[in-house]
XYZ file of C-alpha atoms in Angstrom:
778
model
C 171.612 35.822 200.205
C 171.218 32.457 201.886
C 168.093 30.431 201.267
C 167.138 30.711 204.930
C 166.335 34.359 204.404
C 163.701 33.439 201.855
C 162.164 30.829 204.130
C 159.566 31.265 206.870
C 160.511 32.390 210.330
C 160.736 29.927 213.202
C 157.853 31.186 215.302
C 154.388 29.660 215.826
C 152.642 31.660 213.117
C 155.226 30.809 210.417
C 154.595 33.936 208.338
C 156.313 34.002 204.942
C 158.714 36.913 204.350
C 157.643 39.235 201.506
C 160.050 41.277 199.434
C 160.068 44.250 201.809
C 159.656 43.927 205.529
C 160.948 44.799 208.967
C 162.512 42.398 211.433
C 161.595 42.967 215.058
C 164.083 41.134 217.244
C 162.728 40.115 220.602
C 165.036 39.034 223.383
C 164.191 35.591 224.683
C 163.720 37.033 228.161
C 160.756 39.061 226.946
C 158.740 35.870 226.459
C 158.512 35.532 230.196
C 155.813 38.189 229.985
C 153.366 35.403 229.280
C 151.267 34.193 226.378
C 148.939 37.203 226.356
C 151.865 39.555 225.824
C 153.379 37.261 223.216
C 150.132 37.057 221.258
C 149.665 40.824 221.446
C 153.091 41.389 219.898
C 152.489 38.703 217.291
C 149.433 40.586 216.100
C 151.342 43.765 215.274
C 150.830 45.128 211.755
C 152.848 47.414 209.542
C 150.806 49.413 207.051
C 153.243 50.594 204.380
C 153.770 50.438 200.589
C 155.259 47.584 198.551
C 153.758 44.788 200.655
C 155.821 45.753 203.687
C 155.221 43.563 206.714
C 156.493 43.039 210.233
C 158.192 39.784 211.171
C 159.288 38.540 214.567
C 162.686 37.002 215.365
C 163.513 35.506 218.763
C 167.143 35.822 219.783
C 168.668 34.746 223.108
C 170.459 37.985 223.947
C 170.837 36.938 227.565
C 173.197 34.114 226.486
C 175.397 36.536 224.519
C 175.609 39.277 227.105
C 178.608 38.319 229.232
C 182.370 38.009 228.828
C 183.490 36.198 225.700
C 179.919 35.930 224.486
C 179.858 39.703 224.026
C 182.631 39.258 221.469
C 180.525 36.656 219.732
C 177.540 39.003 219.744
C 179.756 41.665 218.178
C 180.704 39.206 215.428
C 177.082 38.234 214.886
C 175.925 41.836 214.624
C 178.781 42.583 212.231
C 177.735 39.553 210.158
C 181.248 38.169 210.276
C 181.964 35.131 208.171
C 182.400 31.975 210.242
C 180.349 33.322 213.143
C 177.016 34.056 211.534
C 174.708 31.116 210.976
C 171.794 30.912 208.577
C 169.335 32.099 211.216
C 171.539 35.064 212.109
C 171.516 36.186 208.481
C 168.007 37.457 209.076
C 169.599 40.267 211.055
C 170.227 42.052 207.744
C 166.590 43.099 207.991
C 166.759 44.248 211.581
C 164.803 47.411 212.350
C 163.905 47.214 216.028
C 164.772 45.326 219.193
C 162.619 44.666 222.236
C 164.675 43.573 225.210
C 164.069 42.850 228.872
C 166.493 45.029 230.824
C 166.334 43.053 234.031
C 166.949 39.709 232.301
C 170.298 40.760 230.792
C 173.574 40.444 232.748
C 175.132 43.485 230.986
C 172.227 45.334 229.365
C 174.144 48.568 228.716
C 176.899 46.757 226.787
C 174.325 44.871 224.726
C 172.522 48.104 223.851
C 175.790 49.825 222.958
C 176.781 46.954 220.674
C 173.390 46.973 218.984
C 173.603 50.706 218.355
C 177.288 50.595 217.352
C 176.449 48.498 214.295
C 172.906 49.832 213.808
C 172.825 53.519 214.877
C 169.255 54.012 213.635
C 167.974 50.865 215.329
C 164.832 51.354 217.417
C 165.350 50.125 220.983
C 162.348 49.263 223.126
C 163.411 48.688 226.721
C 161.158 46.719 229.058
C 162.118 47.008 232.706
C 160.690 46.385 236.137
C 159.328 49.438 237.905
C 161.719 48.720 240.772
C 164.835 48.360 238.582
C 167.656 50.856 239.053
C 167.631 52.431 235.584
C 168.634 56.055 235.106
C 167.041 56.746 231.727
C 168.777 60.066 231.060
C 172.255 58.707 231.803
C 171.549 55.577 229.795
C 170.362 57.587 226.780
C 173.517 59.732 226.807
C 175.640 56.588 226.573
C 174.127 55.500 223.260
C 174.481 56.792 219.724
C 171.363 57.155 217.623
C 167.813 58.089 218.545
C 166.734 57.965 222.205
C 165.444 54.516 223.216
C 161.837 54.033 224.260
C 161.156 52.705 227.746
C 158.245 50.647 229.042
C 157.754 49.649 232.658
C 156.848 45.929 233.134
C 154.257 44.047 231.120
C 151.143 44.584 233.213
C 149.173 45.833 230.208
C 150.206 43.720 227.209
C 147.628 45.200 224.856
C 148.694 48.773 225.639
C 152.360 47.958 225.133
C 151.654 46.228 221.820
C 149.572 49.182 220.660
C 152.333 51.679 221.494
C 154.937 49.448 219.866
C 152.836 49.149 216.725
C 152.353 52.917 216.522
C 156.044 53.622 216.921
C 157.138 51.027 214.364
C 154.640 52.326 211.825
C 155.926 55.874 212.380
C 159.527 54.733 211.843
C 158.826 52.718 208.701
C 156.691 55.453 207.172
C 159.433 57.989 207.871
C 161.813 55.794 205.847
C 159.369 55.598 202.944
C 158.682 59.319 202.851
C 160.754 60.923 200.073
C 159.762 64.618 200.270
C 161.246 65.873 197.022
C 160.372 62.807 194.960
C 156.794 62.887 196.252
C 156.518 66.599 195.375
C 158.032 66.051 191.934
C 155.540 63.280 191.144
C 152.642 65.532 192.094
C 154.132 68.375 190.050
C 154.370 66.288 186.869
C 150.681 65.394 187.111
C 149.564 69.034 186.933
C 149.262 70.840 183.588
C 151.935 73.497 183.284
C 153.194 75.493 180.302
C 156.631 77.036 180.775
C 157.273 80.516 179.453
C 160.669 80.390 181.142
C 163.693 78.176 180.401
C 163.831 74.509 179.424
C 161.707 74.313 176.287
C 162.259 70.537 176.450
C 160.267 70.401 179.724
C 157.196 68.171 179.321
C 158.320 67.586 175.746
C 157.129 71.020 174.589
C 159.890 71.447 171.993
C 159.856 67.890 170.585
C 159.733 68.536 166.837
C 159.955 65.767 164.188
C 163.763 65.838 164.166
C 163.729 65.256 167.925
C 161.053 62.579 168.109
C 163.326 59.524 168.499
C 165.140 61.096 171.454
C 161.843 62.158 173.014
C 160.385 58.677 172.583
C 163.426 57.144 174.256
C 163.277 59.307 177.376
C 159.495 59.665 177.426
C 158.334 60.578 180.947
C 161.810 61.778 181.980
C 161.019 65.087 180.282
C 157.996 65.614 182.542
C 160.365 66.238 185.439
C 162.673 68.544 183.497
C 161.856 71.908 185.006
C 163.442 75.137 186.183
C 160.775 75.652 188.853
C 162.457 76.459 192.191
C 159.400 77.364 194.255
C 156.494 75.449 195.765
C 155.510 72.684 195.142
C 159.182 72.004 194.435
C 162.066 73.875 196.067
C 165.349 75.687 195.467
C 168.592 73.757 195.871
C 170.461 76.975 196.709
C 167.874 78.238 199.207
C 165.934 75.152 200.354
C 162.856 75.817 202.469
C 160.438 72.979 201.766
C 160.845 69.636 199.983
C 164.625 69.748 199.461
C 165.202 70.933 203.018
C 163.126 68.026 204.353
C 164.882 65.552 202.044
C 168.310 66.769 203.184
C 167.338 66.470 206.852
C 166.189 62.892 206.259
C 169.453 62.141 204.457
C 171.434 63.650 207.356
C 169.722 61.246 209.729
C 170.113 58.266 207.393
C 173.842 58.799 206.749
C 174.681 59.586 210.377
C 175.303 63.319 210.255
C 172.006 64.114 211.981
C 171.869 61.254 214.455
C 172.232 61.794 218.204
C 174.177 62.556 220.286
C 174.071 66.147 219.133
C 173.648 67.824 222.518
C 176.914 69.726 222.068
C 176.699 69.950 218.280
C 174.095 72.439 217.199
C 175.043 72.407 213.545
C 175.163 69.257 211.454
C 173.758 68.461 208.076
C 173.693 67.032 204.589
C 173.721 68.911 201.305
C 172.690 67.536 197.934
C 175.123 68.062 195.053
C 174.074 67.613 191.426
C 177.453 68.192 189.745
C 179.322 65.192 191.134
C 181.651 64.701 194.078
C 184.303 66.838 192.412
C 181.990 69.762 193.125
C 181.313 68.490 196.641
C 185.054 68.429 197.341
C 185.456 71.951 195.976
C 182.668 73.187 198.269
C 184.396 71.965 201.439
C 187.926 72.959 200.426
C 187.100 76.445 199.172
C 184.962 77.109 202.280
C 187.699 76.500 204.831
C 191.099 76.734 203.101
C 192.670 80.170 202.687
C 195.720 81.205 200.605
C 198.983 79.816 202.002
C 197.179 77.454 204.392
C 198.875 74.087 204.750
C 196.744 71.127 203.714
C 197.762 67.503 204.156
C 196.511 64.968 201.643
C 197.548 61.707 200.062
C 199.463 61.940 196.840
C 196.833 59.581 195.372
C 193.798 61.749 196.251
C 191.203 62.347 193.542
C 192.199 65.046 191.077
C 189.400 67.346 192.285
C 191.304 67.888 195.539
C 194.503 68.879 193.742
C 192.674 71.308 191.454
C 190.733 72.785 194.396
C 193.933 73.432 196.331
C 195.346 75.230 193.288
C 192.272 77.469 193.127
C 192.529 78.303 196.849
C 196.301 78.968 196.644
C 197.004 76.461 199.412
C 200.324 74.840 200.253
C 199.723 71.094 199.962
C 201.781 68.604 201.919
C 201.567 65.412 199.905
C 201.671 62.324 202.098
C 203.573 59.259 200.980
C 201.274 56.358 200.147
C 201.323 52.598 200.498
C 201.549 50.465 197.348
C 201.580 46.722 196.803
C 203.451 44.447 194.442
C 200.705 44.779 191.808
C 201.328 48.508 191.477
C 198.123 49.408 193.300
C 198.197 52.538 195.418
C 196.729 52.479 198.882
C 196.254 54.966 201.709
C 198.847 56.801 203.769
C 200.021 54.725 206.756
C 199.320 56.514 210.017
C 203.026 56.461 210.917
C 203.658 58.662 207.854
C 200.800 60.977 208.801
C 202.148 61.321 212.329
C 205.673 62.061 211.107
C 204.516 64.724 208.614
C 202.284 66.432 211.182
C 205.104 66.486 213.708
C 207.405 67.895 211.021
C 204.994 70.708 210.124
C 204.688 71.723 213.777
C 208.467 71.693 214.215
C 209.253 73.606 211.003
C 206.421 76.119 210.862
C 204.708 75.912 214.260
C 201.455 75.617 212.330
C 198.665 73.090 211.957
C 197.147 72.049 208.649
C 193.857 73.777 207.893
C 192.591 70.506 206.479
C 193.454 66.817 206.341
C 192.097 65.093 203.214
C 191.976 61.292 203.074
C 190.380 58.914 200.567
C 188.145 56.427 202.354
C 188.100 53.935 200.776
C 190.419 54.012 197.807
C 189.173 52.897 194.409
C 190.562 49.435 195.140
C 188.955 49.056 198.580
C 191.426 50.204 201.251
C 189.608 51.802 204.190
C 191.024 53.968 206.930
C 189.817 53.602 210.493
C 188.771 57.253 210.966
C 188.863 57.181 214.756
C 192.492 56.004 214.530
C 193.224 58.930 212.239
C 191.791 61.313 214.829
C 193.685 59.486 217.594
C 196.951 59.891 215.663
C 196.429 63.651 215.403
C 195.552 63.811 219.101
C 198.776 61.951 219.960
C 200.857 64.519 218.073
C 199.019 67.403 219.745
C 199.493 65.911 223.207
C 203.241 65.530 222.589
C 203.435 69.143 221.393
C 201.696 70.342 224.573
C 204.147 68.425 226.759
C 207.153 69.801 224.895
C 206.207 73.437 224.354
C 203.487 74.414 226.857
C 205.751 76.868 228.702
C 207.259 78.491 225.615
C 206.504 81.367 223.294
C 205.889 78.838 220.490
C 202.910 77.499 222.395
C 201.383 80.957 222.819
C 202.067 81.750 219.170
C 200.192 78.653 218.024
C 197.271 79.408 220.327
C 197.080 82.926 218.908
C 196.756 81.423 215.425
C 193.880 79.266 216.686
C 192.004 82.153 218.271
C 189.596 82.685 215.346
C 188.458 79.071 215.723
C 187.880 79.487 219.474
C 186.175 82.844 219.804
C 184.100 81.853 222.833
C 187.267 80.997 224.826
C 189.988 83.574 225.407
C 192.899 81.239 224.717
C 195.492 83.988 224.904
C 194.628 84.745 228.535
C 194.627 81.094 229.565
C 197.548 79.846 227.489
C 199.770 79.007 230.460
C 196.990 77.230 232.365
C 195.588 75.162 229.499
C 195.294 71.431 230.175
C 196.355 68.948 227.474
C 192.707 68.138 226.788
C 191.796 71.827 226.477
C 194.667 72.360 224.058
C 193.749 69.319 221.955
C 190.137 70.482 221.669
C 191.266 73.995 220.734
C 193.740 72.683 218.148
C 191.241 70.274 216.583
C 188.905 73.201 215.970
C 191.499 74.528 213.541
C 191.609 71.306 211.475
C 188.909 70.059 209.105
C 188.947 66.277 208.613
C 187.665 65.702 205.073
C 187.109 62.052 204.195
C 186.510 61.567 200.486
C 184.026 58.697 200.677
C 183.082 58.757 197.009
C 183.391 54.979 196.930
C 181.591 54.221 200.204
C 178.214 55.948 200.096
C 176.691 52.585 201.027
C 179.035 51.786 203.921
C 176.952 53.354 206.700
C 174.152 50.888 205.940
C 176.028 47.649 206.596
C 177.584 46.576 209.908
C 180.663 45.176 208.130
C 181.670 48.661 206.985
C 179.930 51.221 209.186
C 182.753 51.584 211.712
C 185.098 52.725 208.928
C 182.943 55.700 207.937
C 183.533 59.322 208.908
C 180.066 59.967 210.326
C 180.219 56.838 212.490
C 183.565 58.049 213.827
C 181.968 61.384 214.671
C 179.089 59.640 216.459
C 181.327 57.247 218.348
C 183.797 59.997 219.198
C 181.055 61.818 221.060
C 180.809 58.869 223.435
C 184.501 58.092 223.749
C 185.784 61.647 224.034
C 182.852 63.312 225.722
C 181.174 66.570 224.832
C 184.415 68.553 225.069
C 186.076 66.578 222.296
C 183.025 66.963 220.095
C 183.370 70.735 220.500
C 186.646 70.365 218.639
C 186.075 67.587 216.138
C 185.167 68.847 212.646
C 184.367 65.968 210.296
C 183.141 66.215 206.694
C 182.548 63.474 204.158
C 181.660 63.600 200.479
C 179.688 60.800 198.823
C 179.273 59.813 195.193
C 175.805 58.402 195.791
C 175.661 57.385 192.128
C 178.744 55.171 192.487
C 177.411 52.823 195.173
C 173.685 53.520 195.567
C 170.803 53.946 193.120
C 171.184 57.593 192.114
C 171.548 59.199 188.714
C 174.985 60.151 187.406
C 176.544 63.114 189.280
C 174.226 62.657 192.263
C 176.376 63.314 195.347
C 176.105 64.503 198.948
C 178.127 66.374 201.568
C 177.694 65.288 205.199
C 179.137 67.207 208.121
C 179.283 67.476 211.900
C 181.096 70.712 212.677
C 180.845 72.683 215.942
C 182.270 75.774 214.232
C 179.058 76.065 212.256
C 177.815 77.719 215.451
C 179.891 80.743 214.417
C 178.535 83.015 211.695
C 181.949 83.319 210.008
C 182.087 79.613 209.206
C 178.395 79.199 208.384
C 178.600 82.019 205.859
C 181.868 80.693 204.413
C 180.284 77.289 203.819
C 177.106 78.761 202.312
C 179.102 81.018 199.987
C 181.253 78.124 198.861
C 178.236 75.883 198.322
C 176.511 78.499 196.175
C 179.619 79.331 194.163
C 180.260 75.655 193.376
C 176.638 74.668 192.740
C 174.842 75.178 189.456
C 171.858 77.527 189.468
C 170.198 75.072 187.073
C 170.191 71.780 189.008
C 168.512 68.692 187.611
C 165.227 67.876 189.352
C 165.693 64.251 188.331
C 169.102 64.022 190.037
C 167.724 65.589 193.226
C 164.805 63.140 193.229
C 167.160 60.214 192.693
C 169.171 61.252 195.768
C 165.979 61.358 197.810
C 164.908 57.877 196.690
C 168.425 56.426 196.980
C 168.340 57.408 200.648
C 164.980 55.654 201.030
C 166.240 52.461 199.410
C 169.407 52.481 201.510
C 167.459 52.811 204.749
C 164.909 50.150 203.903
C 166.960 47.609 201.959
C 170.569 48.743 202.015
C 171.905 46.191 204.451
C 170.272 43.294 202.641
C 171.399 44.437 199.184
C 174.969 45.032 200.350
C 175.055 41.635 202.060
C 174.047 40.011 198.788
C 176.953 41.816 197.081
C 179.350 40.591 199.764
C 178.232 37.009 199.348
C 178.534 37.125 195.549
C 182.011 38.648 195.805
C 183.125 36.013 198.300
C 181.791 33.242 196.053
C 183.713 34.708 193.123
C 186.837 34.875 195.262
C 186.477 31.203 196.171
C 185.880 30.190 192.557
C 188.939 32.095 191.325
C 191.262 31.539 194.241
C 194.789 30.825 193.116
C 196.189 27.561 194.496
C 199.584 27.904 196.238
C 202.276 27.635 193.574
C 199.755 26.961 190.824
C 197.586 28.725 188.307
C 194.115 29.970 189.004
C 190.914 28.895 187.315
C 191.714 28.807 183.598
C 194.726 31.041 184.357
C 192.612 33.910 185.777
C 192.877 34.379 189.532
C 191.802 36.763 192.271
C 194.493 38.635 194.138
C 193.850 37.736 197.776
C 193.189 40.326 200.472
C 196.501 39.320 202.069
C 198.392 40.030 198.838
C 196.574 43.337 198.404
C 197.730 44.392 201.872
C 201.346 43.345 201.319
C 203.715 46.274 200.792
C 205.853 46.423 197.672
C 208.707 47.571 199.922
C 209.136 45.099 202.804
C 212.134 47.098 204.050
C 209.878 50.039 204.987
C 208.028 49.130 208.200
C 206.509 52.619 208.257
C 204.587 51.669 205.099
C 202.766 48.867 206.908
C 199.044 48.621 206.095
C 198.145 47.388 209.600
C 195.825 50.340 210.205
C 193.722 49.644 207.112
C 190.643 47.538 206.446
C 190.134 45.889 203.054
C 186.740 45.651 201.334
C 186.462 42.244 199.669
C 183.667 43.390 197.318
C 186.442 45.094 195.317
C 187.991 42.175 193.456
C 191.376 42.606 191.794
C 191.711 40.015 189.037
C 195.046 38.975 187.514
C 196.097 36.319 185.014
C 198.924 34.148 183.733
C 198.977 35.491 180.187
C 201.459 37.804 178.495
C 198.816 40.454 177.900
C 198.296 43.916 179.366
C 195.375 44.968 181.550
C 194.273 47.547 179.001
C 193.756 44.780 176.461
C 191.874 42.605 178.971
C 189.547 45.521 179.699
C 188.799 45.877 175.982
C 188.207 42.124 175.573
C 185.760 42.187 178.480
C 183.935 45.149 176.949
C 183.740 43.315 173.611
C 181.903 40.597 175.547
C 179.447 42.994 177.271
C 181.351 43.231 180.587
C 182.212 46.784 181.614
C 185.042 47.442 184.039
C 186.941 50.687 184.371
C 190.159 50.464 186.374
C 193.043 48.401 185.126
C 196.763 48.057 185.700
C 199.539 46.414 183.802
C 198.602 42.950 185.089
C 195.259 43.518 186.857
C 191.695 44.692 186.353
C 189.268 45.749 189.092
C 185.844 44.120 189.364
C 183.403 45.818 191.746
C 180.429 43.911 193.134
C 177.841 46.618 193.755
C 174.175 46.354 194.790
C 173.137 46.138 191.124
C 174.964 42.836 190.545
C 172.890 39.665 190.888
C 173.531 35.958 190.352
C 172.742 36.197 186.607
C 175.392 38.892 186.166
C 177.770 36.768 188.229
C 177.305 33.783 185.866
C 177.698 36.028 182.827
C 181.045 37.298 184.094
C 182.266 33.803 184.854
C 181.213 32.564 181.395
C 183.052 35.433 179.684
C 186.218 34.804 181.698
C 186.172 31.115 180.810
C 185.682 31.975 177.135
C 188.545 34.476 177.193
C 190.813 32.061 179.023
C 190.248 29.462 176.311
C 191.052 31.990 173.571
C 194.104 33.433 175.303
C 195.667 30.047 175.990
C 195.888 29.539 172.241
C 197.093 33.063 171.426
C 199.387 34.110 174.284
C 202.230 32.625 176.259
C 201.266 31.708 179.814
C 203.556 33.140 182.481
C 204.540 31.434 185.694
C 204.887 34.602 187.755
C 203.920 38.245 187.801
C 206.086 40.307 185.477
C 206.446 43.925 184.414
C 204.615 45.405 187.379
C 204.138 49.162 187.077
C 206.669 51.029 189.193
C 204.688 53.598 191.164
C 206.065 56.800 192.567
C 204.566 56.896 196.032
C 206.462 59.888 197.408
C 206.174 63.484 196.241
C 209.447 64.862 194.889
C 208.820 68.395 196.155
C 207.991 71.894 194.936
C 210.459 74.336 193.493
C 210.736 77.374 195.769
C 208.302 78.474 198.483
C 205.356 79.708 196.391
C 201.951 78.082 196.806
C 200.247 75.760 194.356
C 198.017 78.475 192.880
C 201.076 80.601 192.029
C 202.346 77.879 189.703
C 198.956 76.669 188.414
C 197.989 80.205 187.321
C 201.558 81.191 186.371
C 201.464 84.294 188.509
C 205.215 84.619 187.990
C 204.581 85.084 184.229
C 207.198 82.492 183.364
C 207.654 81.281 179.825
C 205.901 78.023 179.039
C 207.822 75.246 177.318
C 206.446 72.007 175.872
C 208.927 69.162 176.141
C 208.956 65.685 174.651
C 209.405 63.187 177.485
C 211.148 60.626 175.287
C 213.602 63.187 173.893
C 214.533 64.436 177.368
C 215.011 60.878 178.618
C 217.367 60.142 175.732
C 219.303 63.318 176.530
C 219.660 62.185 180.150
C 220.979 58.812 178.984
C 223.587 60.568 176.840
C 224.696 63.274 179.286
C 223.906 61.619 182.620
C 221.845 64.556 183.934
C 219.096 67.068 183.214
C 220.516 70.177 181.561
C 217.750 72.515 182.770
C 215.599 73.010 185.859
C 212.274 71.842 184.453
C 209.246 72.793 186.577
C 205.853 71.253 185.874
C 203.332 73.798 184.557
C 200.287 71.503 184.734
C 198.759 68.469 186.406
C 200.031 65.372 184.604
C 197.859 62.386 185.506
C 198.603 59.004 183.913
C 195.815 56.428 183.981
C 196.626 54.071 185.543
C 197.395 54.846 188.374
C 194.965 57.795 188.131
C 196.619 60.361 190.396
C 199.042 63.193 189.524
C 202.657 62.254 188.983
C 203.282 65.950 188.352
C 201.548 68.988 189.819
C 202.220 72.653 188.954
C 205.419 73.844 190.595
C 206.874 70.370 191.076
C 210.540 69.971 190.241
C 210.804 67.371 187.470
C 213.405 64.727 188.228
C 214.973 62.115 185.998
C 213.108 59.446 187.989
C 209.778 61.125 187.238
C 210.549 61.382 183.551
C 211.558 57.747 183.406
C 208.260 56.795 185.055
C 206.322 58.865 182.500
C 208.331 57.418 179.625
C 206.114 54.348 179.395
C 202.934 56.376 178.770
C 201.561 57.742 175.512
C 199.625 60.997 175.187
C 196.388 58.987 175.082
C 197.147 57.533 178.529
C 197.619 60.873 180.271
C 195.244 63.580 181.445
C 197.329 66.744 181.173
C 199.321 65.922 178.040
C 200.206 69.227 176.353
C 199.637 67.937 172.832
C 198.003 64.881 171.281
C 199.414 64.883 167.763
C 200.694 61.316 168.076
C 201.573 58.770 170.728
C 204.533 60.762 172.015
C 203.943 62.280 175.445
C 204.437 66.052 175.514
C 204.151 67.942 178.820
C 204.063 71.625 179.739
C 206.943 72.995 181.823
C 208.672 76.146 182.965
C 212.442 76.401 182.683
C 213.898 78.119 185.732
C 217.546 79.122 185.601
C 219.409 78.948 188.886
C 221.409 82.152 189.564
């Protein structure tokens, strides 16, 4: 964070900023209320824990509220590099805005911009009693909580008092952590458990256990199986967990307004990781033989879940760059596959699953994803609205539209009516495991699923929101301060109004949730939400600035080597397709997160070895490629960690220059398979994963088969994959059950050992053995 943020504010009282505080931005026009009003506002107090205080920031909104200046205001609110000055950086602590309606040239646009980047921002609107302001209409045009209105400044003391009350209510609501507060009170009461968990409160800590007990100490006090008051049940929440989940829904966008046409929204805590969260959503809404579209590179939990539900996956081709890094599916590919499904089967996918962002930092623009689907649906309506195909598709959608008799109105349906009806049959599931923090920073918020749902309510109107079903799953532990496996599901789904879908979701949640959840994990989710609301934007901004500094320090000069032969792969290189002859693989629809730093080098050494060398020097990274490693700047990284990383890299560079040949260019890039080779036959994924055909299983040696191909020029048998085969890297399945194994696939697998692959049939040595069926063609 810049030094200006640690300095005093530029107002007459010059109050120093403590560690935790709230910024109240006051439009310059408000000062015209006179000195008595100004002094009344200056005297406001926030009474909250951790030395929380209220600070005042004057900002000339009136000068940013017209024409090109609105674009500048957008850049300022988004904290864009090159636009934001040191003073503007204080906006990372923004909590509330007081503005003079009558002093702004375009007050509605200013308010919409403020709420676009800060949906939970408190808006206090001062206006003249004679001004033409329709409060109800104005409120409907904003996302987030309803703004508060005050007429003129005749009573400065009264206004200041009301403002102070409201701000204190807001800040205290952020601090309140219902489950964590209940758990703390619970641990202070004496309780002897005659139920499960003998380790609770350290009851079973015998001499042979004493070192472990001493290490975890008070952690055991919160180990309990109690699922009633003063705690709560995760499976049937009624008190503390229910309150904590409602607060999380508001914080992460699922429970924010406008919800006038969306009765059911929510957030669910998950204590078994995001793999479980993904299974909950998929098993709730996907039925056997449903089509589901997903990227080939989706997390393995999606592939396994589709096998369990006996779905028919349509694997979407993915983007990859010259470093062998997989990205998302370009929207042109998504559009083509959706059009193809409608033409071939006259069916819609039950679900569209997209990773947002990818491990390496590629974000979708979710509203563009929805717009792409809408474009395909509109074209279908134009082409088939007077045909039997159209009626047939509507009949399939009837269970999703029970309150509208689509069959009777099929011929008269408008394109908008059809799009809304069709969208109700599709669940948009955004796997946001790597972006649980994104909703809390204006640089990333517009790329999140819940923000798209909020914004879509304004852009598409209530009718569209009656069709749009958006779910997101978050690994809170990956990007925020939660314990391992702490995750959440967020949703805004109009079909939750119907008992069939509510019950399906509840059943799925219970069947994929442990009946013995960890109280500590639940509490950590509650407190992670609190931290994100109070400090998230500031902490994330600090991560951004550290990552950008690292990028500058390790930028590779044109045509030359980077700092000590290590260099950062630029965002432009990351977004450059490995296949320039495929314009449909363009990454133009993506956004790249620069806090994910891909580091490469000019040494003849593999990424796996670099990862081990870093670990030997107390630097832990996880993802690597043949010539790259991924460094993630999260909210736990500070300047000391930054210097430690740089010191280790300089030390390694010095060692490697003496031991390894330096290379002038990238070599031996991993060749990724970015397109699915296809299933054998028409059976669904579960048929092959569970071997319902009772076919004989064969274990083959990949190297032996490859040598046979080289000798004979072809595969002698029809080998069908009997398992998920997932090399790491790249970390997604190259083979799924039922996939026809091609010579190209085998050649790609040839470079991996059994220790590199999840799904190897045997691990007796380094040779890769995989499970297959042999199917003889009649």
